[in-house]
Short mmCIF file of C-alpha atoms and ligand atoms in Angstrom, two decimals:
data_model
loop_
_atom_site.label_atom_id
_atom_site.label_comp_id
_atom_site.label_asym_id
_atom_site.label_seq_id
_atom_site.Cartn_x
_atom_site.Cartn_y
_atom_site.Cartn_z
CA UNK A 1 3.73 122.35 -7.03
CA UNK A 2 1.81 119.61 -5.21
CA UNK A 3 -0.13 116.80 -7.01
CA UNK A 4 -2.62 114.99 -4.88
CA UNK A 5 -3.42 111.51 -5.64
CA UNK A 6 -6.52 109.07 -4.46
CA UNK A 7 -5.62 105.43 -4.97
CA UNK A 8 -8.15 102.66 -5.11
CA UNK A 9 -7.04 98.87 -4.78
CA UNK A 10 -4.13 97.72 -2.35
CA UNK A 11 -3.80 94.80 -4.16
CA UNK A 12 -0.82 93.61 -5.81
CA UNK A 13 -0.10 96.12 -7.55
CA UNK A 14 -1.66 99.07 -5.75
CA UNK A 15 0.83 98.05 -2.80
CA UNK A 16 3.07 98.80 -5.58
CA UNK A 17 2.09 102.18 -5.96
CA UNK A 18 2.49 103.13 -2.58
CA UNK A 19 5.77 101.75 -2.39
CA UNK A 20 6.99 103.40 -5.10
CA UNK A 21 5.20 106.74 -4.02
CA UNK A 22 6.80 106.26 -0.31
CA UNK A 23 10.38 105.68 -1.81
CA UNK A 24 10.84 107.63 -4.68
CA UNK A 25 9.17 111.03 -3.41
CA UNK A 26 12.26 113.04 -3.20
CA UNK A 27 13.21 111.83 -6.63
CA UNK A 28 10.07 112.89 -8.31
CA UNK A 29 10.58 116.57 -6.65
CA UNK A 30 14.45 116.22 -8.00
CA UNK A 31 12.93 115.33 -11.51
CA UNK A 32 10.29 117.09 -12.12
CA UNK A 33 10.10 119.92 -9.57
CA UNK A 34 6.28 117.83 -8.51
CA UNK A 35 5.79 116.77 -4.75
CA UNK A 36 3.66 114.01 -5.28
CA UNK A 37 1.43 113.06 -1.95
CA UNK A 38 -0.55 110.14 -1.89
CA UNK A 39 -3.42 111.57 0.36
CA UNK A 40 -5.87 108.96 0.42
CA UNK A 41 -6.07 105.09 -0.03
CA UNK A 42 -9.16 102.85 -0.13
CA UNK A 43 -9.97 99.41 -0.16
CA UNK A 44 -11.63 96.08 1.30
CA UNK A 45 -9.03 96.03 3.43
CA UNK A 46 -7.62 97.82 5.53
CA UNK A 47 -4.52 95.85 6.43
CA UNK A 48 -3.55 95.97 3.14
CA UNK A 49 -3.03 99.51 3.02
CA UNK A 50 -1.48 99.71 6.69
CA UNK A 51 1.33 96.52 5.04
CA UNK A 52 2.65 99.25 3.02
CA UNK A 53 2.46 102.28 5.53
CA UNK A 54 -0.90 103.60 4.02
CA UNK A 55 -3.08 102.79 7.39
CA UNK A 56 -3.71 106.75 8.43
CA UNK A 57 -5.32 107.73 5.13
CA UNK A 58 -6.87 104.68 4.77
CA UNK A 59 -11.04 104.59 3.84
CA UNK A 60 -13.12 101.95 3.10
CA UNK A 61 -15.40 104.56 0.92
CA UNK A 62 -13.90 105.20 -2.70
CA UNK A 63 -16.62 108.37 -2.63
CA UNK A 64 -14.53 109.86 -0.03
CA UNK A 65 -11.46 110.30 -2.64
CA UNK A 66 -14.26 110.97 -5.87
CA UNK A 67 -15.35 114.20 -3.63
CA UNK A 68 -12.22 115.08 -2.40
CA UNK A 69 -12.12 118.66 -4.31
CA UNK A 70 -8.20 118.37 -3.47
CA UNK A 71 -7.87 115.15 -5.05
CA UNK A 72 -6.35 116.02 -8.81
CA UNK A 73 -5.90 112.23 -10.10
CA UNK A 74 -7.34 109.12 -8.99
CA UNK A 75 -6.20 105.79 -9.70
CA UNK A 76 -8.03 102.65 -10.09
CA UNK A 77 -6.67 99.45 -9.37
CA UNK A 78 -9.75 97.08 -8.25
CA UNK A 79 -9.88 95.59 -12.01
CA UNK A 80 -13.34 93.85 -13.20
CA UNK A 81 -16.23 95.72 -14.38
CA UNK A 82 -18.25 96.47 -12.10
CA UNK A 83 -17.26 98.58 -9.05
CA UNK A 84 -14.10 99.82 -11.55
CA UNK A 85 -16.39 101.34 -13.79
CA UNK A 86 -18.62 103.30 -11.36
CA UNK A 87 -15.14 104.45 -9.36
CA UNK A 88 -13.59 105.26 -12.96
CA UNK A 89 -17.01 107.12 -14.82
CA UNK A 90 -17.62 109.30 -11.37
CA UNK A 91 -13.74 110.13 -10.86
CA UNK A 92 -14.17 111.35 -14.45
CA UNK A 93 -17.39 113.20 -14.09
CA UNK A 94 -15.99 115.06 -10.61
CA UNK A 95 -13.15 115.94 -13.24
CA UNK A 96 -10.45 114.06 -11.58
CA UNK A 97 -7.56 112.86 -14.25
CA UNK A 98 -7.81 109.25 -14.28
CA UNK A 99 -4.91 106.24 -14.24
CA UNK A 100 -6.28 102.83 -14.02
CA UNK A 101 -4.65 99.42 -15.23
CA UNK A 102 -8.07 98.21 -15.57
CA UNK A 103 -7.98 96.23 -18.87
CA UNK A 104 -11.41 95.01 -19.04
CA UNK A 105 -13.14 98.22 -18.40
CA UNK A 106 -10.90 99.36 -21.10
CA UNK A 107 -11.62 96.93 -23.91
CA UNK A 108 -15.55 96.88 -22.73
CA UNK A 109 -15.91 100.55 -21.99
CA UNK A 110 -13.63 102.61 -23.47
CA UNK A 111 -15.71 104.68 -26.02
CA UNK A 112 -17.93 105.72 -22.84
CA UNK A 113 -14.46 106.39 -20.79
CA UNK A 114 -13.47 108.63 -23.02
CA UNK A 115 -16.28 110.61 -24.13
CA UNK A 116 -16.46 111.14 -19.90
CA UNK A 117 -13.09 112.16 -20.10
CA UNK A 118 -13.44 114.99 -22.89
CA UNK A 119 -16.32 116.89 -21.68
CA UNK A 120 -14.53 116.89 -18.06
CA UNK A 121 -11.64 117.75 -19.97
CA UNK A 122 -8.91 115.66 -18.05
CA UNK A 123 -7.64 112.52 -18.39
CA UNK A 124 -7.44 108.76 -19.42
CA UNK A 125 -4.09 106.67 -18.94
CA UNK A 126 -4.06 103.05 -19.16
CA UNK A 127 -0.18 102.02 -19.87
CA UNK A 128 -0.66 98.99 -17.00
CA UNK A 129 -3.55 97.78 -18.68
CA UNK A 130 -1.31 96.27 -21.50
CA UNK A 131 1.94 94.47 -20.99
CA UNK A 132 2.31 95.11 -17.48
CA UNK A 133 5.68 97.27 -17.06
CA UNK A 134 6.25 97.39 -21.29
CA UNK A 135 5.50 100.61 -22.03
CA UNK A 136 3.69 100.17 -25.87
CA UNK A 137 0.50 102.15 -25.46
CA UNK A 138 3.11 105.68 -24.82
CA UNK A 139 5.27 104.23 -27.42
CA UNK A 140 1.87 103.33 -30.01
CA UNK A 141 0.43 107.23 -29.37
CA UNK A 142 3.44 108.64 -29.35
CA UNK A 143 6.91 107.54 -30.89
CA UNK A 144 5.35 105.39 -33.67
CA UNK A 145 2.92 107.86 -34.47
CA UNK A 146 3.59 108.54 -37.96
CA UNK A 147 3.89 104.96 -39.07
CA UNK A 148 0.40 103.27 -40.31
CA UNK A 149 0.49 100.18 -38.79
CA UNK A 150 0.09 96.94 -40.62
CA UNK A 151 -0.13 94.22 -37.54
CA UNK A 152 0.37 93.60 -33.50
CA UNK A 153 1.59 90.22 -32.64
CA UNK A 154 1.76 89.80 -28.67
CA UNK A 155 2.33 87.30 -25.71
CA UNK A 156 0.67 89.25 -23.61
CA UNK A 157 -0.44 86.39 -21.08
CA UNK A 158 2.35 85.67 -18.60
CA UNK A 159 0.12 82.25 -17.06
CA UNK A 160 -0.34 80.68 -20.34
CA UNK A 161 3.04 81.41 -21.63
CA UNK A 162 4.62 80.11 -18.66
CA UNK A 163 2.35 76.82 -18.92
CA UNK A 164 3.16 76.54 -22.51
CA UNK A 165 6.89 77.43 -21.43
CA UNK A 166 6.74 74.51 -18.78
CA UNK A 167 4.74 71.56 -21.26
CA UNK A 168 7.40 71.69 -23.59
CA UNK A 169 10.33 72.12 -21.73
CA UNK A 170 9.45 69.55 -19.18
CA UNK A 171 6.95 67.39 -21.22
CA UNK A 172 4.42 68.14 -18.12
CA UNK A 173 0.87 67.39 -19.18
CA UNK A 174 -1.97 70.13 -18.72
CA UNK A 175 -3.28 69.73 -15.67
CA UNK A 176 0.01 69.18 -13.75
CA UNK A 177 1.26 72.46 -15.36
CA UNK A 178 -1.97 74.45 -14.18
CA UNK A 179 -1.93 73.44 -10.94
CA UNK A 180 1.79 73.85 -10.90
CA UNK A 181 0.76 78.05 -12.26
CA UNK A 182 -1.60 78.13 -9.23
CA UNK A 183 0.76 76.88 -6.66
CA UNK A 184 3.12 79.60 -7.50
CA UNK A 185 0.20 82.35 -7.59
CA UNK A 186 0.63 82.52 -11.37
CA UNK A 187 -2.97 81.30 -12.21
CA UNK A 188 -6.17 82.32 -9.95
CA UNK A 189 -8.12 79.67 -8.28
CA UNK A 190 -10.57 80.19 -11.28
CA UNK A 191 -8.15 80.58 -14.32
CA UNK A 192 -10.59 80.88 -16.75
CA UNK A 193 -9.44 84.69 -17.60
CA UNK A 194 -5.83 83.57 -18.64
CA UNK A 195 -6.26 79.57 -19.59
CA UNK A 196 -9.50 80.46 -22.04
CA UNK A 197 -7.68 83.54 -23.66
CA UNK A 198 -9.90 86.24 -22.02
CA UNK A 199 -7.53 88.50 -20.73
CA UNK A 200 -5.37 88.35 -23.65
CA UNK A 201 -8.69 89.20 -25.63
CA UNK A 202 -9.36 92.27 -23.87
CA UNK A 203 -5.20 93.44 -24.60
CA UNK A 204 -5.48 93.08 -28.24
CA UNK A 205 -8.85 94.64 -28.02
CA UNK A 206 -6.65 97.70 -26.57
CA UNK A 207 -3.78 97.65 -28.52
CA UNK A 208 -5.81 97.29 -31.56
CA UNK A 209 -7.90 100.13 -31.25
CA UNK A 210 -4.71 102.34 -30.73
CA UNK A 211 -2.69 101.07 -33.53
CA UNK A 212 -5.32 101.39 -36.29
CA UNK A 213 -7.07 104.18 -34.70
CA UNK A 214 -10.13 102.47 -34.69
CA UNK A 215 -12.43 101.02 -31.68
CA UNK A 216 -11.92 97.46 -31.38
CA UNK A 217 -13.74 96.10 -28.27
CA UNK A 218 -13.19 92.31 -26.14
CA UNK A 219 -16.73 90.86 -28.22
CA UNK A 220 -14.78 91.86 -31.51
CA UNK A 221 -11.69 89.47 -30.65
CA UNK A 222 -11.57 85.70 -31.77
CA UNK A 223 -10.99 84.20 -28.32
CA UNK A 224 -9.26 80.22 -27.99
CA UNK A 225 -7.68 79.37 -24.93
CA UNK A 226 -4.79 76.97 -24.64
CA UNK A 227 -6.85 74.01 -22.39
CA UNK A 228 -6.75 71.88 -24.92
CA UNK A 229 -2.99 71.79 -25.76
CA UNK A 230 -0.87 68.99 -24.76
CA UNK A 231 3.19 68.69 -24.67
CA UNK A 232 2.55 66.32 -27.92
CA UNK A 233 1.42 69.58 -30.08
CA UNK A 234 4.81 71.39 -29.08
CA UNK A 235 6.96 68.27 -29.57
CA UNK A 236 5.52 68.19 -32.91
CA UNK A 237 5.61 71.71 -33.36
CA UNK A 238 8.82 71.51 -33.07
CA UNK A 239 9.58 68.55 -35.36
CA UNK A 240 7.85 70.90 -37.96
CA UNK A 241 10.21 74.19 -36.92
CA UNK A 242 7.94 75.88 -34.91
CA UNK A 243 6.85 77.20 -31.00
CA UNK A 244 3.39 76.89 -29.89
CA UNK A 245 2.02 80.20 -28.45
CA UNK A 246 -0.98 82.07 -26.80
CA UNK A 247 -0.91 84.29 -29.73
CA UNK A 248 -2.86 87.80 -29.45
CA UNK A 249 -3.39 88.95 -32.97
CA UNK A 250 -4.21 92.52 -35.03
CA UNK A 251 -3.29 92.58 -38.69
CA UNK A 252 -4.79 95.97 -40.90
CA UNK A 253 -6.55 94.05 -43.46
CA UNK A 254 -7.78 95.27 -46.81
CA UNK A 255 -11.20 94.09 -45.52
CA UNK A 256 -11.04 95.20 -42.27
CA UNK A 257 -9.30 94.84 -38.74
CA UNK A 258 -8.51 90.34 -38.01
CA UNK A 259 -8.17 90.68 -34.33
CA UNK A 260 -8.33 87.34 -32.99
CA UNK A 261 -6.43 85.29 -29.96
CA UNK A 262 -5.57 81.63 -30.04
CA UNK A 263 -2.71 79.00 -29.34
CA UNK A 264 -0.51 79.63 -32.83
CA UNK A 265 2.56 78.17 -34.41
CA UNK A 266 5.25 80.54 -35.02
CA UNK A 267 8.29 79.74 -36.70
CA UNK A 268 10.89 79.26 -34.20
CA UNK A 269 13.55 81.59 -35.53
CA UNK A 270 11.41 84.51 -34.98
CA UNK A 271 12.18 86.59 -31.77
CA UNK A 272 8.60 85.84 -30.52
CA UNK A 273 9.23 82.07 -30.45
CA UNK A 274 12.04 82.80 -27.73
CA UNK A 275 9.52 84.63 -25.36
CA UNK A 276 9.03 82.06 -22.60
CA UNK A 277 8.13 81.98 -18.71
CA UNK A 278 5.79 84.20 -17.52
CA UNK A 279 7.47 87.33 -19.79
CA UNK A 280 5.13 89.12 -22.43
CA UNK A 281 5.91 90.70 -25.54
CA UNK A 282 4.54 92.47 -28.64
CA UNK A 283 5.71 92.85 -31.77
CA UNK A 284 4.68 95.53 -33.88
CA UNK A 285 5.17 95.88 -37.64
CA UNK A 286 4.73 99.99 -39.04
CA UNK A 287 5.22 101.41 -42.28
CA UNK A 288 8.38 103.38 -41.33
CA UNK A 289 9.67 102.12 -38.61
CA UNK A 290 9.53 98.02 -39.83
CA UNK A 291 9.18 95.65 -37.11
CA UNK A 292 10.22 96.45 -33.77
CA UNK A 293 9.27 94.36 -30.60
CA UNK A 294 8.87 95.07 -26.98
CA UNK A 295 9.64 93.12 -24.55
CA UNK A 296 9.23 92.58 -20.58
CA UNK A 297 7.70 91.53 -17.05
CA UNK A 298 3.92 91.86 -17.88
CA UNK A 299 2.65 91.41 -14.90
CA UNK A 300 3.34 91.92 -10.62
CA UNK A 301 3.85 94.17 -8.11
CA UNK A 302 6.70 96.24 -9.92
CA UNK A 303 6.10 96.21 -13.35
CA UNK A 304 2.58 96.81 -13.17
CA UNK A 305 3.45 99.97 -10.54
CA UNK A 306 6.09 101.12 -12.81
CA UNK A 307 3.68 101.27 -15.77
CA UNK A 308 1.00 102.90 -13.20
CA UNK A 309 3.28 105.83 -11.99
CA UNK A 310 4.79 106.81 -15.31
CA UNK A 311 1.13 107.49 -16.08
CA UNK A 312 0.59 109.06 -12.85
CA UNK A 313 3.91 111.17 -13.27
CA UNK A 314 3.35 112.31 -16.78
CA UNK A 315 -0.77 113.82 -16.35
CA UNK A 316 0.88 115.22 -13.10
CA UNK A 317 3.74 117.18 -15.36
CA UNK A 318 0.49 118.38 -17.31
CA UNK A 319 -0.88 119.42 -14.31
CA UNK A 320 1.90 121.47 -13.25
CA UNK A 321 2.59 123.10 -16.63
CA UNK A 322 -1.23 124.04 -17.14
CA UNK A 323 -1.58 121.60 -20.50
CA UNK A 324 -4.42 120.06 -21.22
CA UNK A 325 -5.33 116.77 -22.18
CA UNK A 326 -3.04 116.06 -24.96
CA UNK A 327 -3.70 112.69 -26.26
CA UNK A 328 -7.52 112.04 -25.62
CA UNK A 329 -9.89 109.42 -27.88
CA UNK A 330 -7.64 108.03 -30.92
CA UNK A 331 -10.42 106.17 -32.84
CA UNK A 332 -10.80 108.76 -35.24
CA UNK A 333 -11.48 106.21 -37.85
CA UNK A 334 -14.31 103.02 -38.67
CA UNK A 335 -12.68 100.24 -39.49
CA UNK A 336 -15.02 97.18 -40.00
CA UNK A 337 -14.12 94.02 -38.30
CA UNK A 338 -12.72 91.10 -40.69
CA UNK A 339 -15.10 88.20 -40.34
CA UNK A 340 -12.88 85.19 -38.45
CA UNK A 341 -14.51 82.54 -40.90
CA UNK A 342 -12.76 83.99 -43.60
CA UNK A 343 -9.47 83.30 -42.61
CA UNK A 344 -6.83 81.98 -44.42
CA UNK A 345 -4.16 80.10 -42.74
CA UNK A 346 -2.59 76.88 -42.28
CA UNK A 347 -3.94 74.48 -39.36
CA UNK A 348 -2.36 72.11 -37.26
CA UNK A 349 -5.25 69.58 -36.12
CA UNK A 350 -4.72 66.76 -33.35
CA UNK A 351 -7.70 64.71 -33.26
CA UNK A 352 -7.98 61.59 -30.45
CA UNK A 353 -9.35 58.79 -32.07
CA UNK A 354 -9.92 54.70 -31.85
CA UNK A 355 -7.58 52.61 -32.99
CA UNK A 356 -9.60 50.84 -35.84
CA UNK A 357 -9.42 50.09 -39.16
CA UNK A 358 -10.73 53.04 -41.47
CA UNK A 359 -10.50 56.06 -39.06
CA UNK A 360 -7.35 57.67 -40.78
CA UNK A 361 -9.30 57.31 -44.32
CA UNK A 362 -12.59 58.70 -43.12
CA UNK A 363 -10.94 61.78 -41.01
CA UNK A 364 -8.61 62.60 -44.26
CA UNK A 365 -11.96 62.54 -46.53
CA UNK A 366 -14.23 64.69 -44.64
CA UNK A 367 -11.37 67.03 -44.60
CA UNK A 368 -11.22 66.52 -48.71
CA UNK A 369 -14.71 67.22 -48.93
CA UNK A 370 -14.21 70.36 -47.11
CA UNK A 371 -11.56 71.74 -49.62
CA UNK A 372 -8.76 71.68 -46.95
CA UNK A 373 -5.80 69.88 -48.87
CA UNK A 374 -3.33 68.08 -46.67
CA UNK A 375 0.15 68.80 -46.06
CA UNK A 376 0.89 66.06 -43.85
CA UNK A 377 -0.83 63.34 -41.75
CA UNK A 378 1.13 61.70 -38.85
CA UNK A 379 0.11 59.17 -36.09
CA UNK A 380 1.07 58.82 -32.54
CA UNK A 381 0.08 55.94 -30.23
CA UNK A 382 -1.22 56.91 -26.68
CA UNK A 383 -0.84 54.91 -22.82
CA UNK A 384 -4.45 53.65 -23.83
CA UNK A 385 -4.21 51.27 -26.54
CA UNK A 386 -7.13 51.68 -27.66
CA UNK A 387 -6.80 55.73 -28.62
CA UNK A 388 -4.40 57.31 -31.24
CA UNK A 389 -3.17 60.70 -31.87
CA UNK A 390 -4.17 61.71 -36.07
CA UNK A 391 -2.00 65.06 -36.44
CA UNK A 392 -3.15 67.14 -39.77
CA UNK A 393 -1.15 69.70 -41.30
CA UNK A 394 -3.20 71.56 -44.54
CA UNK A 395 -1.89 73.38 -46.70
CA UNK A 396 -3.90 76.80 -46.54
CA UNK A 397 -7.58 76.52 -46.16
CA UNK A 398 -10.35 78.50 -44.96
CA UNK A 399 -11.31 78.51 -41.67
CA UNK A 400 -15.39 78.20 -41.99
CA UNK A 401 -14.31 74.78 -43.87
CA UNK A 402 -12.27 73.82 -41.53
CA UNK A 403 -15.18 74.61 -38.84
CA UNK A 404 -17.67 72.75 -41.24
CA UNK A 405 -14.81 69.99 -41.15
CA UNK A 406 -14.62 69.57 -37.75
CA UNK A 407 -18.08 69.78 -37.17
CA UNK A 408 -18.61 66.48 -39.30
CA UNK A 409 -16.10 64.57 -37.60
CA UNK A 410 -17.90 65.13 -34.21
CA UNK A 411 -20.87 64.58 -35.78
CA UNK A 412 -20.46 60.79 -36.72
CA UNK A 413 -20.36 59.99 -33.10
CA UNK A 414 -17.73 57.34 -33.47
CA UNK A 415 -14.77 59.54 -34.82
CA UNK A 416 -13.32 62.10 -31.74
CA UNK A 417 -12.46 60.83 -28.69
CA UNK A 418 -12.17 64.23 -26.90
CA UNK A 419 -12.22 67.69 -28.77
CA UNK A 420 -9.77 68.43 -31.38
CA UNK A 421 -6.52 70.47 -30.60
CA UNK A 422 -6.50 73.08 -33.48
CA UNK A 423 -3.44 75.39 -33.80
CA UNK A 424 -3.08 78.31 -36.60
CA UNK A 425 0.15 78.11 -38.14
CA UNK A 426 1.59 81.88 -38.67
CA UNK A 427 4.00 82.16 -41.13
N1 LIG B 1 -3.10 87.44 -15.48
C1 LIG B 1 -2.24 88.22 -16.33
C2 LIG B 1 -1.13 87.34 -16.86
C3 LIG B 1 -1.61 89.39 -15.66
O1 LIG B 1 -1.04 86.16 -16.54
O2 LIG B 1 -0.33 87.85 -17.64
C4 LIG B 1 -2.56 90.52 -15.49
O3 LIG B 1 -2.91 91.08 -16.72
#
């Protein structure tokens, strides 16, 4: 049995894909029984494709592998929104079994992608889209199936965690760190996607909507980036036992799904605490199986082509026995979406202020007003004389009064010196 495959996107991690295609042919035959031939590559670019041995099936027109009729799955690997999700809704409407690692299009179009899938009655696999080589959306449909699960807690952003990583093991401030990420190819020239959380957003979008079997989609998701952390909120965080982390978030709550991502305190005995560098990890709590956490490489040229062709190997073992889609659409439920201003947590607040007479008292009674009861106040003096460091810790307290809170402060004009660094603390 032959499977014939159409890729899109020599990028990163489409190289990938051919590499792995080129060496590990005779294996898949030896495995499965499936000779699988990559019979057509497009992109921008055609030197791309001819790098990794591609250049005779090259085409610069992805309608070329869409109208193939001997094309059986296509795989998209441009990313974004735009091109992606015309190459991903035609392959799907020619009735071509799709494989794409395109996150975005996932989180923002997913119900459509699916639906397009069903009444062509192939399919959908996204396992790159998530975690890079960790396989957890498998393991979520699959091997945890019969567990209803109560939370996802991931890293899942291998440039922020490797900033964070670097800040407090080196002390380096922000902006050294970030340009340090884009030297090293870490973070894009623009790193808005990974520095402002948006990346992350559309993971826990994913992973949320699989794990509660309910559609969660990137405008549902709390999003906080890390740009306004400094190496003085993980020294402290560590004075106060914890790691500061790009946390993505999902917790079944009686009042709905809280799906939010932010920079979070986590205690730093857990296992999550000791995920540093560019690594990614999630951590997912079930009624049956406990807490279990995966762990791995969530992003490059291997682990994101590993994640692609176990996809790409397992619809083409469907193919060969004659199954059908097995595991389409698994929002089979409504959940509403928690309101974020309901939250209850504890915060960690850093707020730059002048060094005058009265500032402490004023901060720590706008915060009284708001019904946020302090655990701690500390001070730390800055290079400029004239600035201090206040560092809050409340007790628990709700998160529109701590909004309302902060909102005051910047208010009065005379109080913040830049914006406040706020950090959820997640027991
Ligand atoms: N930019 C992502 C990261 C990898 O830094 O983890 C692609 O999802």
């Amino acid at each position: 049995m032959t499977v014939k495959i159409g890729l899109v996107g020599t990028g990163t991690v489409g190289g990938g894909v051919i590499d792995i295609i080129h060496n590990h042919k005779e294996d898949f035959k030896n495995r499965l029984g499936i000779d699988i031939e990559l019979v057509r590559v497009c992109s921008l670019n055609k030197a791309e494709a001819e790098a990794h041995g591609a250049g005779d099936i090259f085409t610069p027109d992805f309608n070329e592998i869409i109208n193939d009729p001997d094309i059986d799955i296509v795989i998209e690997l441009i990313g974004g929104t735009g091109v992606a999700h015309a190459i991903v809704t035609n392959a799907l409407r020619a009735g071509k079994n799709v494989v794409t690692a395109n996150k975005a299009l996932m989180a923002t179009a997913g119900e459509e992608i699916f639906g397009l899938a069903k009444e062509a009655n192939v399919e959908i696999a996204f396992e790159a889209s998530v975690g890079g080589g960790i396989p957890i959306i498998d393991p979520l449909k699959h091997s945890l199936i019969s567990n209803e699960i109560s939370s996802v807690l991931g890293i899942v952003n291998g440039t922020t965690n490797y900033m964070l990583t670097r800040m407090d093991e080196d002390g380096m401030p922000y902006d050294e760190v970030l340009a340090e990420a884009q030297a090293k190819g870490f973070a894009e020239a623009n790193p808005s996607a990974d520095v402002d959380g948006f990346d992350a957003a559309a993971k826990i979008a994913i992973l949320a909507s699989i794990a509660f079997n309910s559609r969660v989609v990137m405008d549902d998701v709390h999003t906080e980036g890390i740009s306004n952390i400094q190496p003085i909120d993980l020294k402290t965080g560590h004075e106060m036992g914890y790691a500061v982390k790009l946390l993505a978030i999902a917790h079944r709550m009686p009042e709905g799904i809280d799906v939010r991502v932010h920079p979070t305190m986590i205690p730093e005995q857990h296992q999550m605490a000791k995920v540093n560098g560019v690594y990614n990890a999630i951590y997912v709590t079930g009624d049956a199986v406990g807490e279990t956490m995966f762990f791995g490489e969530g992003a490059g040229a291997g682990p994101a082509a590993s994640a692609v062709m176990g996809d790409v190997l397992e619809v083409s073992r469907h193919i060969a026995l004659g199954i059908p889609p097995i595991v389409g659409c698994t929002c089979s439920e409504k959940l509403p979406i928690a309101p974020f201003e309901n939250l209850q947590t504890r915060y960690y607040i850093r707020l730059l202020v002048p060094d005058r007479v009265g500032v402490l008292a004023r901060a720590a009674d706008v915060f009284a007003r708001h019904d946020a009861s302090l655990r701690s106040v500390s001070q730390e003096g800055t290079k400029d004389h004239d600035a201090v460091n206040l560092i809050f810790v409340t007790h628990e307290a709700c998160e529109a009064n701590i909004r309302a809170a902060l909102a005051e402060l910047a208010a009065m004009g005379d109080m913040l010196l830049a914006d406040p660094t706020v950090i959820r603390v997640e027991d």
